[in-house]
């Protein structure tokens, strides 16, 4: 129990002996404290959350990144060139840099592949003291590899993804929901093959052969990829496709009817990529410090109750 609450309880006990006026005064004090607390919480919400339509990645933070953020910004050109060279040398992939964010002992660099396979991911540039170690760029184990796999997956099943894209566009057109902005997708998301409405993850070892083949020949055409891999080569539980939508109007709660309709459609409609689907419907606000919109009021259908498309 905090000091203010102890003070209120003590005062209320004393008021029973002194009469009704003191009781009314203390009730007023308690209400005033409740108002102040609510105002503080609302102020904190305003400081952290913004409308998803307004969010373009500003305010994104990583742990212990304030100092390195300034160092990275002052060495941006060097970092950009080092990361581009890293992806070319390590993953045979040309990328463009969208954002650099300071983190503990380094900077996280958000990139997008040029052309196909298309994906978003990141690399890390170490910073030691005030020095950028541009010759020691690295990536977290499996992060870029999975991003490449999802990009190839989308190339192979381009017609199925076109059907999914068209469906989501219809949902947004017909209902009061939106996705994240393209700018937010580029600057703070690193979800492999992604759009403002969904992202893809591969889980099954069957996709390893796509990555290995890519390193041997990154210039394989879409038709050549389609000849090497079909939907029968991986289990439906080996791919997770996560749809995330937001209410369009600020202050609107996630709409149960819209959520149920999307879930039912995914359960019943055909022509989408084979895989396991998650669905999230958030209110209109997104946490600008981490780019996440899920909260206690988010409507969710996900692990272990995926919508499985065969």
CSV table of C-alpha atoms in Angstrom, one decimal:
chain,number,residue,atom,x,y,z
A,1,UNK,CA,0.0,0.0,0.0
A,2,UNK,CA,1.5,3.4,-1.0
A,3,UNK,CA,1.8,6.4,1.3
A,4,UNK,CA,-1.1,8.3,-0.3
A,5,UNK,CA,-3.5,5.5,0.2
A,6,UNK,CA,-2.3,5.0,3.8
A,7,UNK,CA,-2.9,8.7,4.4
A,8,UNK,CA,-6.5,8.5,2.9
A,9,UNK,CA,-7.4,5.5,5.1
A,10,UNK,CA,-6.0,7.1,8.3
A,11,UNK,CA,-7.9,10.3,7.5
A,12,UNK,CA,-11.2,8.4,6.9
A,13,UNK,CA,-10.8,6.6,10.2
A,14,UNK,CA,-10.3,9.9,12.0
A,15,UNK,CA,-13.3,11.4,10.2
A,16,UNK,CA,-15.6,8.9,11.8
A,17,UNK,CA,-14.9,10.4,15.2
A,18,UNK,CA,-14.9,14.1,14.1
A,19,UNK,CA,-18.1,14.1,12.0
A,20,UNK,CA,-19.5,14.1,8.5
A,21,UNK,CA,-17.7,17.2,7.2
A,22,UNK,CA,-14.3,15.6,7.5
A,23,UNK,CA,-15.6,12.5,5.8
A,24,UNK,CA,-16.8,14.5,2.8
A,25,UNK,CA,-13.5,16.4,2.6
A,26,UNK,CA,-11.5,13.1,2.6
A,27,UNK,CA,-13.8,11.6,0.0
A,28,UNK,CA,-13.1,14.6,-2.1
A,29,UNK,CA,-9.4,14.1,-1.6
A,30,UNK,CA,-9.6,10.4,-2.7
A,31,UNK,CA,-11.5,11.4,-5.8
A,32,UNK,CA,-8.9,14.1,-6.6
A,33,UNK,CA,-6.1,11.5,-6.3
A,34,UNK,CA,-8.0,9.2,-8.6
A,35,UNK,CA,-8.4,11.9,-11.1
A,36,UNK,CA,-4.7,12.8,-10.9
A,37,UNK,CA,-3.7,9.1,-11.4
A,38,UNK,CA,-6.0,8.8,-14.4
A,39,UNK,CA,-4.6,12.0,-15.8
A,40,UNK,CA,-1.0,10.7,-15.4
A,41,UNK,CA,-1.9,7.4,-17.1
A,42,UNK,CA,-3.6,9.2,-20.0
A,43,UNK,CA,-0.5,11.4,-20.3
A,44,UNK,CA,1.7,8.3,-20.4
A,45,UNK,CA,-0.5,6.9,-23.1
A,46,UNK,CA,-0.2,10.1,-25.2
A,47,UNK,CA,3.6,9.9,-24.8
A,48,UNK,CA,3.8,6.3,-26.0
A,49,UNK,CA,0.9,5.7,-28.3
A,50,UNK,CA,0.0,7.3,-31.6
A,51,UNK,CA,-2.6,6.7,-34.3
A,52,UNK,CA,-1.4,3.9,-36.6
A,53,UNK,CA,-2.1,6.2,-39.7
A,54,UNK,CA,0.3,8.7,-38.3
A,55,UNK,CA,3.1,6.3,-37.4
A,56,UNK,CA,6.1,6.2,-39.7
A,57,UNK,CA,8.7,4.8,-37.3
A,58,UNK,CA,9.5,8.0,-35.3
A,59,UNK,CA,10.2,7.3,-31.7
A,60,UNK,CA,11.3,3.7,-32.2
A,61,UNK,CA,13.8,2.7,-29.5
A,62,UNK,CA,16.0,-0.2,-28.6
A,63,UNK,CA,17.5,-0.9,-25.1
A,64,UNK,CA,20.4,1.3,-24.1
A,65,UNK,CA,20.5,2.9,-27.5
A,66,UNK,CA,20.5,6.6,-26.8
A,67,UNK,CA,24.3,7.1,-27.0
A,68,UNK,CA,24.9,4.7,-29.9
A,69,UNK,CA,22.0,6.3,-31.8
A,70,UNK,CA,23.9,9.6,-31.9
A,71,UNK,CA,27.1,7.9,-33.0
A,72,UNK,CA,25.3,5.9,-35.7
A,73,UNK,CA,23.7,9.0,-37.0
A,74,UNK,CA,27.0,10.8,-37.3
A,75,UNK,CA,28.4,7.8,-39.2
A,76,UNK,CA,25.4,7.0,-41.3
A,77,UNK,CA,27.2,6.9,-44.6
A,78,UNK,CA,29.8,4.5,-43.4
A,79,UNK,CA,27.2,2.2,-41.8
A,80,UNK,CA,25.0,2.2,-44.9
A,81,UNK,CA,28.0,1.1,-47.1
A,82,UNK,CA,29.2,-1.5,-44.6
A,83,UNK,CA,25.7,-3.1,-44.4
A,84,UNK,CA,25.2,-3.1,-48.1
A,85,UNK,CA,28.6,-4.8,-48.6
A,86,UNK,CA,27.7,-7.3,-45.8
A,87,UNK,CA,24.5,-8.4,-47.5
A,88,UNK,CA,26.2,-8.7,-50.9
A,89,UNK,CA,29.1,-10.7,-49.6
A,90,UNK,CA,27.3,-12.9,-47.1
A,91,UNK,CA,23.8,-13.4,-48.7
A,92,UNK,CA,24.4,-12.5,-52.4
A,93,UNK,CA,21.7,-9.9,-52.0
A,94,UNK,CA,21.5,-6.2,-52.9
A,95,UNK,CA,19.7,-4.2,-50.2
A,96,UNK,CA,18.8,-0.6,-49.5
A,97,UNK,CA,19.0,0.8,-46.0
A,98,UNK,CA,15.8,2.4,-44.5
A,99,UNK,CA,16.7,3.1,-40.9
A,100,UNK,CA,19.5,2.9,-38.3
A,101,UNK,CA,18.6,2.7,-34.6
A,102,UNK,CA,21.0,2.7,-31.8
A,103,UNK,CA,21.1,-0.3,-29.5
A,104,UNK,CA,23.4,-1.7,-26.7
A,105,UNK,CA,26.9,-1.8,-28.1
A,106,UNK,CA,25.8,-1.2,-31.7
A,107,UNK,CA,23.3,-0.1,-34.2
A,108,UNK,CA,20.4,-2.1,-35.7
A,109,UNK,CA,20.1,-1.4,-39.4
A,110,UNK,CA,16.7,-2.1,-41.1
A,111,UNK,CA,17.0,-3.0,-44.8
A,112,UNK,CA,14.8,-4.0,-47.8
A,113,UNK,CA,16.0,-6.3,-50.6
A,114,UNK,CA,16.2,-4.8,-54.1
A,115,UNK,CA,14.0,-6.8,-56.5
A,116,UNK,CA,13.1,-10.4,-55.9
A,117,UNK,CA,13.1,-12.3,-53.6
A,118,UNK,CA,11.6,-9.4,-51.8
A,119,UNK,CA,11.9,-9.1,-48.0
A,120,UNK,CA,12.6,-6.9,-45.0
A,121,UNK,CA,15.2,-7.7,-42.4
A,122,UNK,CA,18.1,-6.2,-40.4
A,123,UNK,CA,21.8,-6.4,-39.5
A,124,UNK,CA,23.8,-5.2,-36.6
A,125,UNK,CA,26.8,-2.9,-36.7
A,126,UNK,CA,29.0,-3.0,-33.5
A,127,UNK,CA,30.0,0.3,-31.9
A,128,UNK,CA,32.9,0.3,-29.4
A,129,UNK,CA,33.2,3.5,-27.5
A,130,UNK,CA,32.8,6.2,-30.2
A,131,UNK,CA,34.0,4.0,-33.0
A,132,UNK,CA,31.8,2.2,-35.6
A,133,UNK,CA,33.2,-1.3,-36.3
A,134,UNK,CA,32.1,-1.4,-39.9
A,135,UNK,CA,34.2,-4.5,-40.7
A,136,UNK,CA,32.3,-6.6,-38.1
A,137,UNK,CA,28.7,-6.3,-39.3
A,138,UNK,CA,26.7,-9.4,-38.3
A,139,UNK,CA,23.1,-10.8,-38.2
A,140,UNK,CA,21.2,-12.8,-35.7
A,141,UNK,CA,21.2,-16.5,-36.4
A,142,UNK,CA,18.4,-17.5,-38.8
A,143,UNK,CA,17.0,-13.9,-39.1
A,144,UNK,CA,18.2,-13.1,-42.6
A,145,UNK,CA,18.0,-16.8,-43.7
A,146,UNK,CA,14.3,-16.9,-42.9
A,147,UNK,CA,13.7,-13.6,-44.6
A,148,UNK,CA,15.2,-14.9,-47.8
A,149,UNK,CA,13.2,-18.1,-47.6
A,150,UNK,CA,9.9,-16.2,-47.2
A,151,UNK,CA,10.8,-14.0,-50.2
A,152,UNK,CA,11.4,-17.0,-52.4
A,153,UNK,CA,8.2,-18.6,-51.0
A,154,UNK,CA,6.3,-15.6,-52.1
A,155,UNK,CA,7.9,-15.8,-55.6
A,156,UNK,CA,6.9,-19.4,-56.0
A,157,UNK,CA,3.3,-18.9,-54.8
A,158,UNK,CA,2.8,-15.5,-56.4
A,159,UNK,CA,-0.7,-16.2,-57.6
A,160,UNK,CA,-1.8,-17.4,-54.1
A,161,UNK,CA,-0.3,-14.3,-52.5
A,162,UNK,CA,-2.0,-12.1,-55.1
A,163,UNK,CA,-5.3,-13.7,-54.0
A,164,UNK,CA,-4.5,-13.0,-50.4
A,165,UNK,CA,-3.5,-9.4,-51.2
A,166,UNK,CA,-6.8,-8.8,-53.1
A,167,UNK,CA,-8.8,-10.2,-50.2
A,168,UNK,CA,-7.1,-8.0,-47.6
A,169,UNK,CA,-7.6,-5.0,-49.8
A,170,UNK,CA,-11.3,-5.8,-50.0
A,171,UNK,CA,-11.5,-6.1,-46.3
A,172,UNK,CA,-9.9,-2.7,-45.8
A,173,UNK,CA,-12.1,-1.1,-48.5
A,174,UNK,CA,-15.3,-2.6,-47.0
A,175,UNK,CA,-14.6,-2.2,-43.3
A,176,UNK,CA,-13.3,0.5,-40.9
A,177,UNK,CA,-9.9,-1.1,-40.6
A,178,UNK,CA,-6.4,-0.2,-41.8
A,179,UNK,CA,-2.8,-1.6,-41.8
A,180,UNK,CA,0.4,0.1,-40.8
A,181,UNK,CA,1.9,2.7,-43.1
A,182,UNK,CA,4.4,1.8,-45.7
A,183,UNK,CA,7.0,4.0,-44.0
A,184,UNK,CA,6.6,2.0,-40.7
A,185,UNK,CA,6.9,-1.2,-42.6
A,186,UNK,CA,10.2,-0.1,-44.0
A,187,UNK,CA,11.7,1.6,-41.0
A,188,UNK,CA,10.8,-0.6,-38.0
A,189,UNK,CA,9.6,-3.9,-39.3
A,190,UNK,CA,11.9,-6.7,-40.3
A,191,UNK,CA,9.4,-9.5,-40.9
A,192,UNK,CA,10.8,-11.2,-44.0
A,193,UNK,CA,8.2,-11.1,-46.8
A,194,UNK,CA,5.8,-8.5,-45.5
A,195,UNK,CA,3.1,-6.0,-46.5
A,196,UNK,CA,1.3,-3.4,-44.3
A,197,UNK,CA,-1.2,-6.1,-43.4
A,198,UNK,CA,0.7,-9.3,-42.9
A,199,UNK,CA,4.1,-11.0,-42.6
A,200,UNK,CA,5.4,-14.5,-43.2
A,201,UNK,CA,7.6,-16.9,-41.3
A,202,UNK,CA,9.0,-20.3,-42.3
A,203,UNK,CA,9.5,-22.9,-39.7
A,204,UNK,CA,10.1,-26.2,-41.4
A,205,UNK,CA,13.5,-27.6,-42.5
A,206,UNK,CA,12.0,-28.2,-46.0
A,207,UNK,CA,12.6,-24.5,-46.8
A,208,UNK,CA,16.4,-24.9,-46.2
A,209,UNK,CA,16.9,-26.2,-49.7
A,210,UNK,CA,15.5,-22.9,-51.0
A,211,UNK,CA,18.0,-20.9,-49.1
A,212,UNK,CA,20.9,-23.2,-50.1
A,213,UNK,CA,19.9,-23.0,-53.7
A,214,UNK,CA,19.7,-19.2,-53.5
A,215,UNK,CA,23.3,-18.9,-52.2
A,216,UNK,CA,24.4,-21.1,-55.1
A,217,UNK,CA,22.5,-19.1,-57.7
A,218,UNK,CA,20.6,-16.0,-56.6
A,219,UNK,CA,19.6,-15.2,-60.1
A,220,UNK,CA,17.2,-18.1,-60.6
A,221,UNK,CA,14.0,-17.0,-62.3
A,222,UNK,CA,10.5,-17.3,-60.8
A,223,UNK,CA,9.7,-20.1,-63.1
A,224,UNK,CA,12.9,-22.0,-62.2
A,225,UNK,CA,12.0,-21.6,-58.5
A,226,UNK,CA,8.5,-23.0,-59.2
A,227,UNK,CA,10.0,-26.1,-60.8
A,228,UNK,CA,12.0,-26.8,-57.6
A,229,UNK,CA,9.3,-26.5,-54.9
A,230,UNK,CA,5.6,-27.1,-54.7
A,231,UNK,CA,3.0,-26.9,-51.9
A,232,UNK,CA,3.4,-30.6,-51.4
A,233,UNK,CA,7.0,-30.1,-50.4
A,234,UNK,CA,6.2,-28.5,-47.0
A,235,UNK,CA,3.6,-29.0,-44.3
A,236,UNK,CA,0.9,-26.4,-43.7
A,237,UNK,CA,2.2,-25.9,-40.1
A,238,UNK,CA,5.6,-25.1,-41.6
A,239,UNK,CA,4.6,-21.6,-42.6
A,240,UNK,CA,3.0,-18.9,-40.4
A,241,UNK,CA,1.2,-16.0,-42.1
A,242,UNK,CA,0.2,-13.3,-39.6
A,243,UNK,CA,-2.5,-10.8,-40.5
A,244,UNK,CA,-2.5,-7.7,-38.3
A,245,UNK,CA,-5.2,-5.0,-38.7
A,246,UNK,CA,-6.1,-1.8,-36.9
A,247,UNK,CA,-9.4,0.1,-36.4
A,248,UNK,CA,-9.5,3.1,-38.6
A,249,UNK,CA,-11.1,5.5,-36.2
A,250,UNK,CA,-9.1,6.8,-33.2
A,251,UNK,CA,-10.9,5.7,-30.0
A,252,UNK,CA,-12.7,2.8,-31.6
A,253,UNK,CA,-12.4,-0.6,-29.9
A,254,UNK,CA,-11.6,-3.7,-32.0
A,255,UNK,CA,-14.7,-4.7,-33.8
A,256,UNK,CA,-15.8,-8.3,-33.0
A,257,UNK,CA,-18.0,-8.6,-36.1
A,258,UNK,CA,-15.1,-7.6,-38.4
A,259,UNK,CA,-12.7,-9.9,-36.7
A,260,UNK,CA,-15.2,-12.8,-36.9
A,261,UNK,CA,-15.8,-12.2,-40.6
A,262,UNK,CA,-12.1,-12.2,-41.4
A,263,UNK,CA,-11.6,-15.4,-39.4
A,264,UNK,CA,-14.5,-17.1,-41.1
A,265,UNK,CA,-13.3,-16.0,-44.5
A,266,UNK,CA,-9.9,-17.4,-44.0
A,267,UNK,CA,-11.4,-20.7,-42.8
A,268,UNK,CA,-13.7,-21.0,-45.8
A,269,UNK,CA,-12.0,-19.3,-48.8
A,270,UNK,CA,-9.7,-21.1,-51.1
A,271,UNK,CA,-6.8,-19.9,-53.3
A,272,UNK,CA,-4.5,-18.6,-50.5
A,273,UNK,CA,-1.0,-19.8,-49.8
A,274,UNK,CA,-0.9,-23.1,-47.9
A,275,UNK,CA,0.0,-22.4,-44.3
A,276,UNK,CA,-1.1,-21.6,-40.7
A,277,UNK,CA,-2.7,-18.2,-40.3
A,278,UNK,CA,-2.9,-15.9,-37.3
A,279,UNK,CA,-5.3,-12.9,-37.1
A,280,UNK,CA,-5.0,-9.8,-34.9
A,281,UNK,CA,-7.4,-6.9,-34.8
A,282,UNK,CA,-6.1,-3.9,-32.7
A,283,UNK,CA,-7.6,-0.6,-31.8
A,284,UNK,CA,-6.2,2.5,-33.6
A,285,UNK,CA,-3.1,3.0,-31.5
A,286,UNK,CA,0.4,1.7,-31.9
A,287,UNK,CA,3.3,1.9,-29.5
A,288,UNK,CA,5.8,4.2,-31.2
A,289,UNK,CA,8.7,2.9,-29.2
A,290,UNK,CA,8.4,-0.6,-30.5
A,291,UNK,CA,6.0,-0.5,-33.4
A,292,UNK,CA,3.6,-2.9,-31.8
A,293,UNK,CA,-0.2,-2.5,-31.5
A,294,UNK,CA,-1.3,-5.5,-29.5
A,295,UNK,CA,-2.9,-4.7,-26.2
A,296,UNK,CA,-5.3,-6.2,-23.7
A,297,UNK,CA,-8.2,-5.4,-25.9
A,298,UNK,CA,-6.7,-6.9,-29.1
A,299,UNK,CA,-8.8,-9.6,-30.7
A,300,UNK,CA,-6.7,-12.6,-31.6
A,301,UNK,CA,-6.7,-16.0,-33.3
A,302,UNK,CA,-3.3,-17.5,-33.1
A,303,UNK,CA,-1.1,-20.2,-31.7
A,304,UNK,CA,-2.1,-22.9,-30.9
A,305,UNK,CA,-5.4,-22.3,-32.6
A,306,UNK,CA,-4.1,-21.4,-36.1
A,307,UNK,CA,-6.4,-21.3,-39.1
A,308,UNK,CA,-4.8,-24.0,-41.2
A,309,UNK,CA,-5.1,-23.8,-45.0
A,310,UNK,CA,-4.1,-27.0,-46.9
